Coordinates of C-alpha atoms in Angstrom, one line a residue:
Chain V
M10 CA -9.8 -14.1 17.5
N11 CA -6.7 -15.0 15.5
E12 CA -5.7 -13.4 12.1
I13 CA -7.3 -16.0 9.9
D14 CA -10.6 -15.8 11.8
F15 CA -10.4 -12.0 11.7
I16 CA -9.8 -11.9 8.0
E17 CA -12.7 -14.2 7.4
H18 CA -14.8 -11.9 9.6
L19 CA -13.8 -8.9 7.5
R20 CA -14.4 -10.7 4.3
R21 CA -18.0 -11.1 5.1
K22 CA -18.3 -7.3 5.7
I23 CA -16.9 -6.4 2.3
S24 CA -19.1 -6.2 -0.7
R25 CA -17.8 -7.5 -4.0
S26 CA -18.1 -5.8 -7.3
R27 CA -17.6 -6.5 -11.0
A28 CA -14.4 -4.6 -10.9
V29 CA -12.8 -7.4 -8.8
S30 CA -12.2 -10.9 -10.0
V31 CA -10.5 -12.2 -6.8
G32 CA -10.8 -10.3 -3.6
I33 CA -9.4 -10.9 -0.1
G34 CA -8.1 -14.4 0.8
D35 CA -5.6 -15.4 -1.8
D36 CA -1.9 -14.4 -2.2
A37 CA -3.0 -11.4 -4.2
A38 CA -6.2 -9.8 -5.5
V39 CA -7.1 -9.8 -9.2
L40 CA -8.9 -7.0 -10.9
A41 CA -11.3 -7.5 -13.8
P42 CA -9.8 -6.1 -17.1
L43 CA -10.3 -2.3 -17.5
R44 CA -12.8 -1.6 -20.3
R45 CA -11.0 1.6 -21.0
G46 CA -8.9 4.2 -19.3
R47 CA -5.7 3.9 -17.4
L48 CA -4.9 2.6 -14.0
V49 CA -4.1 5.3 -11.4
V50 CA -2.4 4.3 -8.1
S51 CA -1.9 6.3 -5.0
T52 CA -0.9 5.5 -1.4
D53 CA -1.2 7.4 1.9
M54 CA -0.3 6.5 5.5
L55 CA -1.8 7.7 8.8
V56 CA 0.0 7.3 12.1
E57 CA -1.2 7.6 15.6
N58 CA 0.0 10.7 17.4
V59 CA 0.9 12.3 14.1
D60 CA -2.4 12.3 12.2
F61 CA -4.8 11.6 15.1
R62 CA -4.8 10.5 18.7
I63 CA -6.6 7.4 20.1
K64 CA -8.3 7.6 23.5
K65 CA -6.9 4.9 25.8
D66 CA -8.7 3.2 28.6
G67 CA -8.5 5.3 31.8
Q68 CA -8.1 8.6 30.0
R69 CA -11.1 10.5 31.2
K70 CA -11.6 13.5 29.1
A71 CA -11.2 13.4 25.3
P72 CA -9.3 16.3 23.8
D73 CA -10.4 17.6 20.5
D74 CA -7.9 15.6 18.5
F75 CA -9.1 12.2 19.8
L76 CA -10.8 10.6 16.8
T77 CA -13.2 7.7 17.1
P78 CA -12.2 4.4 15.4
E79 CA -14.9 5.0 12.8
Q80 CA -13.5 8.5 12.1
I81 CA -10.0 7.1 11.7
G82 CA -11.2 4.4 9.3
R83 CA -13.1 6.9 7.3
K84 CA -10.2 9.3 7.1
A85 CA -7.6 6.7 6.1
L86 CA -9.7 6.0 3.0
A87 CA -10.8 9.6 2.4
V88 CA -7.3 11.0 2.0
N89 CA -6.7 8.4 -0.7
L90 CA -10.0 9.1 -2.4
S91 CA -8.9 12.7 -2.5
D92 CA -5.8 11.7 -4.5
M93 CA -8.1 9.9 -7.0
A94 CA -10.2 13.1 -7.2
A95 CA -7.1 15.2 -7.9
M96 CA -6.3 12.9 -10.9
G97 CA -9.8 12.9 -12.2
A98 CA -9.9 9.2 -11.6
K99 CA -12.8 6.9 -10.6
P100 CA -11.7 4.9 -7.6
L101 CA -12.1 1.1 -8.0
A102 CA -10.5 -0.7 -5.1
F103 CA -8.0 -0.5 -2.3
V104 CA -5.7 -2.5 -0.1
L105 CA -4.5 -1.6 3.4
T106 CA -1.9 -2.5 6.0
I107 CA -2.4 -2.0 9.7
G108 CA 0.1 -1.8 12.5
K109 CA -1.8 -2.9 15.6
P110 CA -0.5 -2.3 19.1
T111 CA -1.7 -4.5 22.0
Y112 CA -4.0 -1.7 23.4
I113 CA -6.1 -1.9 20.2
S114 CA -8.9 -4.4 20.8
T115 CA -10.6 -6.5 18.2
K116 CA -13.7 -4.5 19.0
W117 CA -11.9 -1.2 18.3
L118 CA -10.6 -2.6 15.0
D119 CA -14.0 -3.7 14.1
R120 CA -15.4 -0.2 14.6
F121 CA -12.4 1.1 12.5
Y122 CA -13.4 -1.2 9.7
N123 CA -17.1 -0.3 10.0
G124 CA -16.2 3.4 9.5
M125 CA -13.9 2.6 6.6
M126 CA -16.2 0.1 4.8
R127 CA -19.3 2.3 5.2
F128 CA -17.4 5.1 3.5
A129 CA -16.0 2.7 0.9
K130 CA -19.6 1.7 0.0
E131 CA -20.6 5.3 -0.5
Y132 CA -17.9 5.7 -3.0
G133 CA -18.4 2.3 -4.7
V134 CA -14.8 1.2 -3.9
N135 CA -13.8 -2.3 -2.6
C136 CA -11.3 -3.5 -0.1
I137 CA -9.4 -6.3 -2.0
G138 CA -6.6 -7.1 0.4
G139 CA -4.5 -6.2 3.3
D140 CA -1.8 -7.2 5.8
F141 CA -1.5 -6.9 9.6
S142 CA 1.4 -6.6 11.9
R143 CA 1.9 -6.2 15.6
A144 CA 3.3 -2.7 16.2
R145 CA 4.0 -0.2 19.1
E146 CA 1.5 2.4 17.7
F147 CA -1.5 2.2 15.4
S148 CA -0.9 3.0 11.8
V149 CA -2.8 2.4 8.6
S150 CA -1.5 2.6 5.0
V151 CA -4.0 2.5 2.2
T152 CA -3.1 2.0 -1.5
I153 CA -6.0 2.9 -3.8
L154 CA -6.5 2.0 -7.5
G155 CA -8.6 3.9 -9.9
V156 CA -9.2 4.4 -13.5
A157 CA -9.0 7.6 -15.5
E158 CA -9.5 8.1 -19.2
K159 CA -7.3 11.1 -19.2
P160 CA -5.5 11.6 -15.8
I161 CA -5.1 15.2 -14.9
L162 CA -1.5 16.0 -13.9
R163 CA 0.1 18.8 -12.0
S164 CA 2.2 19.6 -15.0
G165 CA -0.5 20.9 -17.4
A166 CA -0.8 24.6 -16.3
K167 CA -0.2 27.1 -19.0
P168 CA 0.3 30.9 -18.9
G169 CA -3.1 32.6 -19.1
D170 CA -4.8 29.8 -17.1
W171 CA -7.2 30.8 -14.4
I172 CA -6.4 29.4 -11.0
G173 CA -9.5 28.0 -9.2
I174 CA -10.1 26.4 -5.8
T175 CA -13.2 24.4 -4.7
G176 CA -14.8 25.0 -1.3
K177 CA -13.1 27.0 1.4
L178 CA -9.7 26.8 3.0
G179 CA -8.2 26.8 6.5
G180 CA -9.1 25.7 10.0
S181 CA -9.4 22.0 9.0
I182 CA -8.1 21.0 12.4
R183 CA -11.5 21.9 13.9
R184 CA -13.3 19.0 12.2
H185 CA -12.9 19.2 8.4
H186 CA -9.8 17.0 8.5
F187 CA -11.8 14.0 9.4
D188 CA -15.3 14.7 8.0
F189 CA -14.4 16.2 4.6
T190 CA -16.0 15.0 1.4
P191 CA -13.3 13.9 -1.1
R192 CA -14.1 15.7 -4.4
V193 CA -14.3 12.5 -6.4
K194 CA -17.5 13.4 -8.4
E195 CA -16.1 16.9 -9.1
G196 CA -12.8 15.5 -10.2
L197 CA -14.5 13.0 -12.6
L198 CA -16.6 15.8 -14.2
L199 CA -13.5 17.9 -14.7
S200 CA -11.6 15.0 -16.2
R201 CA -14.4 13.6 -18.4
H202 CA -15.1 16.9 -20.2
S203 CA -11.4 17.9 -20.4
L204 CA -12.4 21.0 -18.4
V205 CA -9.0 21.5 -16.6
R206 CA -5.4 21.7 -17.5
S207 CA -3.8 20.8 -14.2
M208 CA -5.0 19.8 -10.8
I209 CA -3.9 18.9 -7.3
D210 CA -5.7 18.3 -4.0
V211 CA -4.8 20.7 -1.2
S212 CA -3.3 18.5 1.5
D213 CA -0.3 20.5 2.5
G214 CA -1.9 23.9 2.4
L215 CA -2.6 26.1 -0.7
F216 CA 0.8 27.9 -0.3
Q217 CA 2.7 24.7 -0.8
D218 CA 0.3 22.9 -3.2
L219 CA 0.1 25.7 -5.6
Q220 CA 3.9 25.7 -5.8
H221 CA 3.8 22.0 -6.7
I222 CA 1.7 22.9 -9.8
L223 CA 4.0 25.8 -10.6
R224 CA 7.2 23.6 -10.3
A225 CA 5.7 20.7 -12.3
S226 CA 4.4 23.1 -15.0
G227 CA 7.4 25.5 -15.1
V228 CA 5.2 28.5 -14.7
S229 CA 4.5 31.4 -12.3
A230 CA 1.3 32.6 -10.7
E231 CA -0.3 35.8 -9.7
V232 CA -2.7 35.4 -6.8
D233 CA -5.1 37.9 -5.3
L234 CA -5.0 37.5 -1.5
E235 CA -8.4 39.0 -1.1
A236 CA -9.9 36.3 -3.4
I237 CA -8.8 33.4 -1.2
P238 CA -11.9 31.7 0.2
V239 CA -11.4 31.5 3.9
S240 CA -13.5 29.0 5.9
S241 CA -15.6 30.0 8.8
D242 CA -13.6 27.4 10.9
A243 CA -10.4 29.4 10.2
I244 CA -12.1 32.6 11.3
V245 CA -13.5 31.0 14.5
L246 CA -10.1 29.6 15.3
C247 CA -8.5 33.1 14.9
H248 CA -11.3 34.7 17.0
G249 CA -12.3 36.9 14.0
D250 CA -8.8 38.1 13.1
T251 CA -9.1 38.1 9.3
V252 CA -5.4 38.4 8.6
A253 CA -4.6 35.4 10.9
A254 CA -7.4 33.5 9.3
L255 CA -6.1 34.2 5.8
K256 CA -2.7 32.9 6.9
R257 CA -4.4 29.7 8.0
A258 CA -6.2 29.4 4.7
L259 CA -2.8 29.6 2.9
T260 CA -0.9 27.2 5.1
D261 CA -3.2 24.8 7.0
G262 CA -3.0 21.3 5.7
E263 CA -5.8 18.8 5.1
D264 CA -8.3 21.0 3.3
F265 CA -8.6 18.4 0.6
E266 CA -10.2 20.8 -1.8
L267 CA -9.2 20.7 -5.5
L268 CA -6.8 23.4 -6.8
L269 CA -7.0 23.6 -10.6
T270 CA -6.0 25.7 -13.6
V271 CA -8.2 26.2 -16.6
S272 CA -8.0 28.1 -19.9
S273 CA -10.4 31.0 -20.4
R274 CA -12.3 28.8 -22.8
Q275 CA -12.6 26.0 -20.3
K276 CA -13.7 28.4 -17.7
A277 CA -16.6 29.6 -19.8
V278 CA -17.8 26.0 -20.3
L279 CA -17.1 24.9 -16.7
E280 CA -18.8 27.7 -14.8
P281 CA -22.5 27.0 -15.8
L282 CA -21.9 23.2 -15.8
W283 CA -20.4 23.3 -12.3
K284 CA -23.3 25.5 -10.9
R285 CA -25.8 23.0 -12.3
K286 CA -24.0 19.9 -11.1
F287 CA -22.5 21.0 -7.8
P288 CA -24.6 24.0 -6.6
S289 CA -23.4 23.6 -3.0
V290 CA -19.6 23.5 -3.8
G291 CA -18.2 26.8 -5.0
I292 CA -15.2 27.3 -7.2
T293 CA -13.4 30.5 -6.5
W294 CA -11.0 32.1 -9.0
I295 CA -8.0 33.3 -7.1
G296 CA -5.5 34.3 -9.8
R297 CA -3.8 33.6 -13.1
I298 CA -0.9 31.5 -14.3
V299 CA 1.8 33.7 -15.9
K300 CA 5.2 33.0 -17.5
G301 CA 8.1 33.1 -15.2
R302 CA 9.9 31.4 -12.3
P303 CA 7.8 28.8 -10.4
E304 CA 6.8 31.0 -7.5
V305 CA 3.7 32.8 -6.5
Q306 CA 3.4 36.6 -6.8
W307 CA 0.9 37.8 -4.3
F308 CA -1.4 40.8 -4.9
S309 CA -3.5 42.7 -2.4
K310 CA -5.9 45.5 -3.7
N311 CA -4.2 45.3 -7.1
K312 CA -0.7 45.9 -5.6
K313 CA 2.0 43.4 -5.6
I314 CA 3.1 42.7 -2.0
R315 CA 5.7 40.5 -0.3
I316 CA 4.4 38.1 2.1
P317 CA 6.6 36.2 4.6
N318 CA 8.0 32.9 3.5
L319 CA 5.4 30.4 4.6
S320 CA 7.1 27.3 3.3
C321 CA 8.0 26.2 6.8
V322 CA 4.5 26.8 8.0
G323 CA 2.7 24.3 5.8
Y324 CA 2.6 20.7 6.7
Q325 CA 5.9 18.9 6.8
H326 CA 5.8 15.1 6.8
F327 CA 9.2 14.7 8.5
Chain K
M14 CA 16.7 17.4 3.8
N15 CA 12.9 18.0 3.8
E16 CA 10.4 15.7 2.3
I17 CA 10.2 17.4 -1.1
D18 CA 14.0 17.4 -1.5
F19 CA 14.1 13.8 -0.4
I20 CA 11.5 12.7 -2.8
E21 CA 13.3 14.5 -5.6
H22 CA 16.5 12.7 -4.5
L23 CA 14.7 9.4 -4.6
R24 CA 13.1 10.1 -8.0
R25 CA 16.5 10.4 -9.5
K26 CA 17.4 6.9 -8.2
I27 CA 14.5 5.2 -9.8
S28 CA 14.5 4.0 -13.3
R29 CA 11.4 4.4 -15.5
S30 CA 9.9 1.8 -17.7
R31 CA 7.3 1.5 -20.4
A32 CA 4.9 0.0 -17.9
V33 CA 4.7 3.4 -16.2
S34 CA 3.1 6.5 -17.8
V35 CA 3.4 8.8 -14.7
G36 CA 5.7 7.9 -11.8
I37 CA 6.6 9.5 -8.5
G38 CA 5.7 13.2 -8.1
D39 CA 2.0 13.7 -8.9
D40 CA -1.1 13.0 -6.8
A41 CA -1.0 9.4 -8.1
A42 CA 0.9 7.3 -10.5
V43 CA -0.5 6.2 -13.9
L44 CA 0.3 2.8 -15.5
A45 CA 0.4 2.2 -19.2
P46 CA -2.5 0.1 -20.4
L47 CA -1.9 -3.6 -20.0
R48 CA -1.6 -5.3 -23.4
R49 CA -3.1 -8.5 -22.0
G50 CA -3.6 -10.3 -18.8
R51 CA -5.1 -9.1 -15.5
L52 CA -3.9 -6.8 -12.8
V53 CA -2.8 -8.6 -9.7
V54 CA -2.4 -6.6 -6.4
S55 CA -0.8 -7.6 -3.1
T56 CA 0.4 -5.7 0.0
D57 CA 2.7 -6.6 2.9
M58 CA 4.0 -4.7 5.9
L59 CA 7.2 -5.1 7.8
V60 CA 7.6 -3.6 11.3
E61 CA 10.7 -3.0 13.4
N62 CA 11.1 -5.4 16.3
V63 CA 8.5 -7.7 14.8
D64 CA 10.1 -8.6 11.4
F65 CA 13.7 -7.3 12.1
R66 CA 15.7 -5.2 14.5
I67 CA 17.7 -2.1 13.7
K68 CA 21.0 -1.4 15.3
K69 CA 20.9 1.9 17.2
D70 CA 23.9 4.2 17.8
G71 CA 25.7 3.1 20.9
Q72 CA 24.7 -0.5 20.7
R73 CA 28.0 -2.3 20.4
K74 CA 27.4 -5.9 19.3
A75 CA 24.9 -6.7 16.6
P76 CA 22.8 -9.8 17.4
D77 CA 21.9 -12.0 14.5
D78 CA 18.5 -10.4 14.0
F79 CA 19.9 -6.9 13.3
L80 CA 19.5 -6.4 9.6
T81 CA 21.3 -3.7 7.6
P82 CA 19.2 -1.0 6.0
E83 CA 19.9 -2.6 2.6
Q84 CA 18.7 -6.0 3.8
I85 CA 15.5 -4.4 5.2
G86 CA 14.8 -2.6 1.9
R87 CA 15.5 -5.8 -0.1
K88 CA 13.2 -7.9 2.2
A89 CA 10.3 -5.4 2.1
L90 CA 10.2 -5.8 -1.7
A91 CA 11.1 -9.5 -1.7
V92 CA 8.1 -10.6 0.4
N93 CA 5.8 -8.8 -2.1
L94 CA 7.6 -10.3 -5.1
S95 CA 6.9 -13.7 -3.5
D96 CA 3.2 -13.0 -3.5
M97 CA 3.4 -12.2 -7.3
A98 CA 5.3 -15.5 -7.7
A99 CA 2.5 -17.4 -5.9
M100 CA 0.0 -15.9 -8.4
G101 CA 2.1 -16.7 -11.4
A102 CA 2.2 -12.9 -12.1
K103 CA 4.8 -10.7 -13.6
P104 CA 5.5 -7.9 -11.2
L105 CA 5.3 -4.4 -12.8
A106 CA 5.5 -1.7 -10.2
F107 CA 5.1 -0.9 -6.5
V108 CA 4.3 1.9 -4.1
L109 CA 5.5 2.1 -0.5
T110 CA 4.7 3.9 2.8
I111 CA 7.3 4.4 5.4
G112 CA 7.0 5.2 9.1
K113 CA 10.2 7.0 10.1
P114 CA 11.3 7.5 13.7
T115 CA 13.7 10.2 14.6
Y116 CA 16.6 7.8 15.2
I117 CA 16.5 6.9 11.5
S118 CA 18.8 9.2 9.6
T119 CA 18.5 10.3 6.0
K120 CA 21.7 8.3 5.4
W121 CA 20.1 5.2 6.8
L122 CA 17.0 5.7 4.7
D123 CA 19.2 6.2 1.6
R124 CA 20.9 2.9 2.2
F125 CA 17.4 1.3 2.7
Y126 CA 16.4 2.6 -0.7
N127 CA 19.6 1.5 -2.3
G128 CA 18.9 -2.1 -1.1
M129 CA 15.3 -1.9 -2.3
M130 CA 15.9 -0.2 -5.7
R131 CA 18.9 -2.5 -6.6
F132 CA 16.6 -5.5 -6.0
A133 CA 13.7 -3.8 -7.9
K134 CA 16.0 -3.4 -10.9
E135 CA 16.9 -7.1 -10.8
Y136 CA 13.2 -7.9 -11.1
G137 CA 12.4 -5.1 -13.6
V138 CA 9.9 -3.6 -11.2
N139 CA 9.5 0.2 -10.7
C140 CA 8.7 2.3 -7.6
I141 CA 5.9 4.6 -8.7
G142 CA 4.9 6.3 -5.5
G143 CA 5.0 6.5 -1.8
D144 CA 4.2 8.3 1.4
F145 CA 6.1 9.1 4.5
S146 CA 5.2 9.8 8.1
R147 CA 6.9 10.4 11.3
A148 CA 6.5 7.4 13.6
R149 CA 7.8 5.9 16.9
E150 CA 9.2 2.8 15.1
F151 CA 10.3 2.1 11.6
S152 CA 7.8 0.4 9.4
V153 CA 7.4 -0.2 5.7
S154 CA 4.4 -1.2 3.7
V155 CA 4.7 -2.2 0.0
T156 CA 1.9 -2.6 -2.4
I157 CA 2.9 -4.4 -5.6
L158 CA 1.1 -4.6 -8.9
G159 CA 1.6 -7.3 -11.4
V160 CA 0.0 -8.8 -14.4
A161 CA -1.0 -12.4 -15.0
E162 CA -2.6 -14.0 -18.0
K163 CA -4.1 -16.7 -15.8
P164 CA -3.6 -16.0 -12.1
I165 CA -3.1 -19.2 -10.1
L166 CA -5.3 -19.3 -7.0
R167 CA -5.3 -21.3 -3.8
S168 CA -8.7 -22.8 -4.7
G169 CA -7.8 -24.9 -7.7
A170 CA -6.5 -28.1 -6.1
K171 CA -8.4 -31.3 -7.1
P172 CA -8.3 -34.8 -5.7
G173 CA -5.6 -36.8 -7.3
D174 CA -3.2 -33.8 -7.6
W175 CA 0.4 -34.1 -6.6
I176 CA 1.6 -31.7 -3.9
G177 CA 4.9 -30.2 -4.7
I178 CA 7.3 -27.7 -3.0
T179 CA 10.2 -25.8 -4.4
G180 CA 13.5 -25.6 -2.6
K181 CA 13.9 -26.6 1.1
L182 CA 12.1 -25.7 4.2
G183 CA 12.9 -24.5 7.8
G184 CA 15.5 -22.5 9.6
S185 CA 14.9 -19.3 7.6
I186 CA 15.7 -17.3 10.7
R187 CA 19.4 -18.1 10.1
R188 CA 19.5 -16.0 7.0
H189 CA 17.1 -17.2 4.4
H190 CA 14.3 -14.8 5.6
F191 CA 16.3 -11.8 4.3
D192 CA 18.3 -13.2 1.4
F193 CA 15.8 -15.5 -0.2
T194 CA 15.1 -15.4 -3.9
P195 CA 11.4 -14.8 -4.7
R196 CA 10.4 -17.5 -7.1
V197 CA 9.0 -15.1 -9.7
K198 CA 10.5 -16.7 -12.8
E199 CA 9.4 -20.1 -11.6
G200 CA 5.9 -18.8 -10.9
L201 CA 5.7 -17.3 -14.4
L202 CA 6.7 -20.5 -16.1
L203 CA 4.1 -22.5 -14.1
S204 CA 1.4 -19.9 -15.0
R205 CA 2.2 -19.5 -18.6
H206 CA 2.1 -23.1 -19.5
S207 CA -0.9 -23.9 -17.2
L208 CA 1.3 -26.3 -15.4
V209 CA -0.3 -26.1 -12.0
R210 CA -3.8 -26.1 -10.5
S211 CA -3.2 -24.3 -7.3
M212 CA -0.3 -22.4 -5.6
I213 CA 0.7 -20.4 -2.5
D214 CA 4.0 -19.1 -1.2
V215 CA 5.1 -20.6 2.1
S216 CA 5.2 -17.6 4.4
D217 CA 3.6 -18.9 7.5
G218 CA 5.1 -22.4 7.4
L219 CA 4.1 -25.4 5.3
F220 CA 1.7 -26.7 8.0
Q221 CA -0.4 -23.6 7.8
D222 CA 0.0 -22.7 4.2
L223 CA -1.0 -26.2 2.9
Q224 CA -4.2 -25.8 5.0
H225 CA -4.9 -22.5 3.2
I226 CA -4.9 -24.5 -0.1
L227 CA -7.1 -27.3 1.4
R228 CA -9.6 -24.9 2.8
A229 CA -9.8 -22.7 -0.3
S230 CA -10.2 -25.9 -2.5
G231 CA -12.4 -27.9 -0.2
V232 CA -10.1 -31.0 -0.3
S233 CA -7.9 -33.1 1.9
A234 CA -4.3 -34.1 1.6
E235 CA -2.0 -37.0 2.4
V236 CA 1.5 -36.0 3.1
D237 CA 4.6 -38.1 3.6
L238 CA 6.6 -36.7 6.4
E239 CA 9.8 -38.3 5.2
A240 CA 9.4 -36.6 1.8
I241 CA 9.5 -33.0 3.3
P242 CA 12.7 -31.3 2.1
V243 CA 14.4 -30.1 5.2
S244 CA 17.0 -27.3 4.8
S245 CA 20.5 -27.5 6.1
D246 CA 19.8 -24.4 8.2
A247 CA 17.0 -26.2 10.0
I248 CA 19.3 -29.1 10.8
V249 CA 22.1 -26.8 12.0
L250 CA 19.7 -24.9 14.2
C251 CA 18.5 -28.2 15.7
H252 CA 22.1 -29.5 16.2
G253 CA 21.4 -32.4 13.9
D254 CA 18.2 -33.5 15.6
T255 CA 16.3 -34.6 12.5
V256 CA 12.9 -34.7 14.2
A257 CA 13.2 -31.2 15.6
A258 CA 14.5 -30.1 12.2
L259 CA 11.4 -31.6 10.5
K260 CA 9.2 -29.7 12.9
R261 CA 10.9 -26.5 11.9
A262 CA 10.5 -27.4 8.2
L263 CA 6.7 -27.7 8.9
T264 CA 6.2 -24.7 11.0
D265 CA 8.9 -22.1 10.5
G266 CA 7.7 -19.0 8.5
E267 CA 9.4 -17.1 5.8
D268 CA 10.6 -19.9 3.6
F269 CA 9.0 -18.2 0.6
E270 CA 9.1 -21.3 -1.5
L271 CA 6.2 -22.2 -3.8
L272 CA 3.7 -24.9 -2.6
L273 CA 1.7 -26.1 -5.6
T274 CA -0.6 -28.9 -6.7
V275 CA -0.5 -30.4 -10.2
S276 CA -2.4 -33.2 -12.0
S277 CA -0.5 -36.3 -13.0
R278 CA -0.6 -35.1 -16.6
Q279 CA 0.8 -31.6 -15.6
K280 CA 3.5 -33.3 -13.5
A281 CA 4.7 -35.3 -16.5
V282 CA 5.1 -32.2 -18.6
L283 CA 6.5 -30.1 -15.7
E284 CA 9.3 -32.3 -14.5
P285 CA 11.6 -32.3 -17.6
L286 CA 10.8 -28.6 -18.3
W287 CA 11.6 -27.6 -14.8
K288 CA 14.9 -29.5 -14.7
R289 CA 16.0 -27.8 -17.9
K290 CA 14.9 -24.2 -16.8
F291 CA 15.7 -24.3 -13.1
P292 CA 18.3 -27.0 -12.6
S293 CA 19.4 -25.5 -9.2
V294 CA 15.9 -25.3 -7.7
G295 CA 14.4 -28.6 -6.9
I296 CA 10.7 -29.5 -6.7
T297 CA 9.9 -32.2 -4.2
W298 CA 6.6 -34.2 -4.3
I299 CA 5.4 -34.6 -0.7
G300 CA 2.0 -36.0 -1.1
R301 CA -1.4 -36.1 -2.9
I302 CA -4.6 -34.2 -2.7
V303 CA -7.6 -36.5 -1.8
K304 CA -11.3 -36.0 -1.2
G305 CA -12.3 -35.1 2.3
R306 CA -12.3 -32.5 5.0
P307 CA -9.7 -29.8 4.6
E308 CA -7.0 -31.1 6.9
V309 CA -3.7 -32.9 6.3
Q310 CA -3.3 -36.6 6.9
W311 CA 0.3 -37.3 7.8
F312 CA 2.1 -40.5 6.8
S313 CA 5.4 -41.9 8.0
K314 CA 6.8 -45.1 6.5
N315 CA 3.5 -45.6 4.8
K316 CA 1.6 -45.6 8.1
K317 CA -0.9 -42.9 9.0
I318 CA 0.3 -41.1 12.1
R319 CA -1.0 -38.4 14.3
I320 CA 1.2 -35.4 14.8
P321 CA 0.7 -32.8 17.4
N322 CA -1.5 -29.8 16.4
L323 CA 1.1 -27.3 15.1
S324 CA -1.4 -24.6 14.2
C325 CA -0.3 -22.5 17.1
V326 CA 3.4 -22.9 16.2
G327 CA 3.3 -21.3 12.8
Y328 CA 3.7 -17.6 12.4
Q329 CA 0.8 -15.6 13.9
H330 CA 0.5 -12.0 12.8
F331 CA -1.2 -10.9 16.0

């Protein structure tokens, strides 16, 4: 199957929507005019042997970090959807580029697309274009486009804000990193009702991502270590050692939960609304934004404590 | 330099514009609302050892296909600008992902960005986001966003149309493939005045790209082989053998000229306007669109001839 045939094959898989005027097959795609809101754009890249491993022919036993083609396709889109969630944006469409080594078969690639397109359908988002290249290792870059009436930035945190986190943190390497649910619906609710001041998705670990908010907003934070919601996966990975599990919750990447700050007034409106809309996704309040240098002050049992510098523990891209 | 420092370093290099509300540094970028027109989106990927080679430390002599970091940065953006040109779109902004192997230094990457950003400035287009990953080989994917009042598609060709090509074709491997000028201004003129019916940029070779128009439009074409504008690079590469040079003009990829079809009426308006606006860029009329199956009928000295199937000669992505 050559490239033209393969693109034609893909094209048939992909559902069209009113958001797209011209999809795959021309020099570029064309979006329908946005009725309202602003265009939000994000891009993420996944690379073999960095973000996942691919089982090759002849390899007998699959280690835990071998992902199926469907899982890789799903994840490549999911990390981008999570960025839309963090902006409070509704995802519309995406393009992708693929580096394809010779050991990747058309059948493998087809399964990859099935995983991606099935997930795209769930989120009502369309593939509108792409590019392929030969490569020595498999890689996929997705650029996603969404629309937000009022995008939520990292820079909106104000002293007095409550710091909240959805879901639980840590231990994503066990399975969460490929089967997580991007918090798109949650992000949209928060954006539509102006329920948050600042937001980010936790991709590099809470320790790093909270600092991104603090730096962008020029504020400090007081965080209660005991309040951090630690996932059962983190505890299992640490064989029940709660201190080690807490460290994982602070530094493991790829939680893809939403970290947000809200005023007291917003918090009062948000809490009942959230419980009604998302009864199975908790929000935990882990601390407050305060005036000061953009760094986290950690508290344990109401006492300020020093914790080791974990900057180098969180995920580093290179 | 870690990723955060490097992104901060980049951010300072990048000029902001009114088209961009939020640039690099948040979970996603936000565009300012479009005053009019539609959003046009395209993506292209370049991979080391496929699209270019990088000189490594210790390699003494640079073969012709070693590109400098600046040239690679320029080219990664230029191929995407050419897609905007082919749609008659004004480029607004782009995002990029980079796969970075260990042998690529921060200094090399900095030169790559300099080449890219200098070129971006020439075209008034802004980098609004990106992602990095470790990788075994260098790769760069760019997704470009533009705006077009009336995007020009491949599917608009009608029987009776004249087939035109800008510039000259063939031999791009000598230097054109990295120093070409994307025909953005030309594409905008053609789009604004509704001067063309269909258009594509020649990236896979005239032979293949004309077929893309024919298939999308459901028409046939009669092309005069003697009319094909052959570049001097193609002639030099073929040591003066004009038949071999013509074959190159038909099949070499990466010309990045515009291939377009116009009605007789459009042609009459276009010709004087074009000569005034772009005196140094020729348009050559190489044939006509006719009814029939989507394949090219070749003519030489007014006689229909059969030429060998060149489908497999043009550029194949995998």
